[in-house]
Each structure stands twice: as C-alpha cells, then as structure tokens.
Tab-separated table of C-alpha atoms in Angstrom:
chain	number	residue	atom	x	y	z
J	1	ASN	CA	160.816	72.558	135.295
J	2	ALA	CA	159.285	75.950	135.016
J	3	ALA	CA	156.478	75.115	132.633
J	4	VAL	CA	154.916	73.400	135.328
J	5	GLU	CA	153.108	74.948	138.406
J	6	ARG	CA	154.784	72.716	140.313
J	7	GLY	CA	158.421	73.215	139.128
J	8	ALA	CA	158.911	69.433	138.414
J	9	GLN	CA	159.109	66.652	136.512
J	10	ASN	CA	159.407	63.278	136.520
J	11	GLN	CA	162.466	61.793	134.284
J	12	ARG	CA	162.879	57.563	133.683
J	13	HIS	CA	166.596	56.825	134.475
J	14	ALA	CA	168.490	53.474	134.034
J	15	CYS	CA	171.618	52.553	136.036
J	16	ALA	CA	173.391	49.265	136.978
J	17	LEU	CA	176.655	48.525	139.572
J	18	TYR	CA	178.950	46.414	139.446
J	19	ALA	CA	180.477	46.035	142.660
J	20	SER	CA	183.658	43.480	143.028
J	21	ASN	CA	187.092	42.611	144.372
J	22	GLU	CA	188.470	45.282	141.744
J	23	ALA	CA	186.199	47.995	139.826
J	24	ARG	CA	186.210	46.358	137.050
J	25	PHE	CA	184.986	49.397	134.488
J	26	GLU	CA	185.093	47.772	131.520
J	27	ILE	CA	181.623	45.388	133.020
J	28	VAL	CA	179.579	48.783	133.161
J	29	GLN	CA	181.243	50.172	129.973
J	30	GLY	CA	180.026	46.589	128.403
J	31	LEU	CA	176.599	47.106	129.631
J	32	LEU	CA	176.013	50.669	128.719
J	33	ASP	CA	177.282	49.899	125.263
J	34	GLU	CA	174.207	47.017	125.051
J	35	VAL	CA	171.795	49.178	126.740
J	36	MET	CA	172.429	51.780	124.246
J	37	LYS	CA	172.446	49.419	121.091
J	38	SER	CA	169.299	47.776	122.253
J	39	LEU	CA	167.629	51.943	122.114
J	40	ASN	CA	169.321	51.745	118.701
J	41	VAL	CA	171.902	54.030	119.604
J	42	VAL	CA	175.512	52.679	118.863
J	43	SER	CA	179.273	54.264	120.063
J	44	VAL	CA	180.986	56.972	118.121
J	45	VAL	CA	183.466	53.746	117.790
J	46	GLU	CA	180.733	51.972	115.293
J	47	ALA	CA	179.450	54.634	113.467
J	48	ASN	CA	180.444	58.465	112.576
J	49	LYS	CA	176.984	59.704	111.271
J	50	GLY	CA	173.177	59.203	112.862
J	51	VAL	CA	172.512	59.277	116.092
J	52	ARG	CA	175.631	57.592	118.034
J	53	TYR	CA	176.899	58.040	121.508
J	54	CYS	CA	180.040	59.063	123.234
J	55	LEU	CA	181.682	59.238	126.538
J	56	GLU	CA	183.637	62.522	127.282
J	57	GLU	CA	186.549	62.620	130.611
J	58	ALA	CA	185.107	64.697	133.301
J	59	ASP	CA	185.817	65.511	137.143
J	60	ILE	CA	182.693	64.492	138.594
J	61	PRO	CA	183.189	64.298	142.800
J	62	THR	CA	180.865	60.940	142.649
J	63	TYR	CA	183.424	59.213	140.823
J	64	LEU	CA	187.799	58.523	141.455
J	65	PRO	CA	189.620	61.602	139.376
J	66	GLY	CA	190.060	60.629	135.722
J	67	ARG	CA	188.140	57.437	136.292
J	68	GLY	CA	184.199	59.431	135.173
J	69	ALA	CA	182.825	60.418	132.008
J	70	ASN	CA	179.826	62.278	130.895
J	71	VAL	CA	177.513	60.034	128.393
J	72	MET	CA	176.993	62.100	125.804
J	73	LEU	CA	173.720	61.201	122.741
J	74	ILE	CA	174.856	62.983	120.046
J	75	ASN	CA	172.139	63.459	117.216
J	76	GLU	CA	172.153	63.733	113.200
J	77	ASP	CA	172.700	66.842	113.342
J	78	GLY	CA	175.630	67.013	115.143
J	79	SER	CA	173.664	68.787	118.221
J	80	SER	CA	174.957	67.064	121.739
J	81	LEU	CA	173.108	66.223	125.127
J	82	GLU	CA	174.467	64.905	127.857
J	83	LEU	CA	172.595	61.550	128.982
J	84	GLY	CA	174.414	60.233	132.396
J	85	THR	CA	177.700	59.620	133.909
J	86	ILE	CA	179.502	56.789	134.606
J	87	GLY	CA	183.196	55.377	136.351
J	88	ILE	CA	184.247	54.245	139.393
J	89	LEU	CA	182.572	55.668	142.582
J	90	HIS	CA	185.392	57.930	144.552
J	91	PRO	CA	186.095	55.978	148.703
J	92	GLU	CA	183.948	58.731	150.086
J	93	VAL	CA	180.926	57.483	148.030
J	94	LEU	CA	181.937	54.175	148.721
J	95	GLY	CA	182.266	55.108	152.475
J	96	ASN	CA	178.922	57.574	152.695
J	97	PHE	CA	176.802	54.012	151.823
J	98	ASP	CA	179.037	51.368	153.835
J	99	LEU	CA	180.255	49.722	150.521
J	100	LYS	CA	183.287	48.180	151.415
J	101	THR	CA	184.347	47.357	147.516
J	102	PRO	CA	185.045	49.041	144.213
J	103	VAL	CA	181.905	49.949	142.050
J	104	SER	CA	181.656	50.933	139.015
J	105	ALA	CA	178.517	52.556	138.077
J	106	PHE	CA	176.385	54.272	135.409
J	107	GLU	CA	173.412	56.349	135.263
J	108	ILE	CA	171.339	57.573	132.101
J	109	ASN	CA	168.416	59.249	131.486
J	110	ILE	CA	166.109	57.281	129.109
J	111	GLU	CA	163.297	59.902	128.708
J	112	PRO	CA	164.706	60.779	124.939
J	113	PHE	CA	164.119	57.508	123.870
J	114	LEU	CA	160.505	56.905	124.771
C-alpha cells in the first residue's frame, strides 16, 4: 500500500481445506457458498442483480489445470472485485507440504465485508 509509510497493509482472509481420498471440490464450493450467504452475498445462480458472487475459471498454478477459479464479487453497479481463489491443489503443492491425499481449498479476502 503506497499510501502508508511502511508500504504494507493487513488484510483478513478466510480459507478452508478439504482433504480426503478424493478431492471432492463440491464440498469446499458448498462451504464457500455458505460463507458468502453469511456475508449476505448470493451466487449468480441464485440472483441476477444486487451484490452477488461467481466463480471465473482461471489458470492458477496452485491448482490443477482447469480445476481452479477466481472468486469474484459483483457489485450492484456491475463492477467486480476478485476476492480470492478456489480449486483442487496441484500435486506439486501437495508435495511441498508433504500432503498425501487430494485437497480442495478456497481462500477469500473478507475485508470488503467488514
């Protein structure tokens, strides 16, 4: 943050991981949906106006190719803000943390809601 002397800022994030014999992406996606509902934000599947969120497929090295997305907040005026990411962790990431099972995860910035 260039506006402050130290050039940094603190942000609060929320994240969740699900590890099992199968990645089970739908579990973390369902949890993300519940977290967003608790913040009074619904999915674009549920509403076509007002503040809502959607997933936009993206190439994110943390996740398997084709298995990652940006979590986007869509404001009432149609502008959007990237809140975070969701996906199935890439095997290289799993190896870096010595994880033996597939993992699905999301991480979002919750500062816009505080």
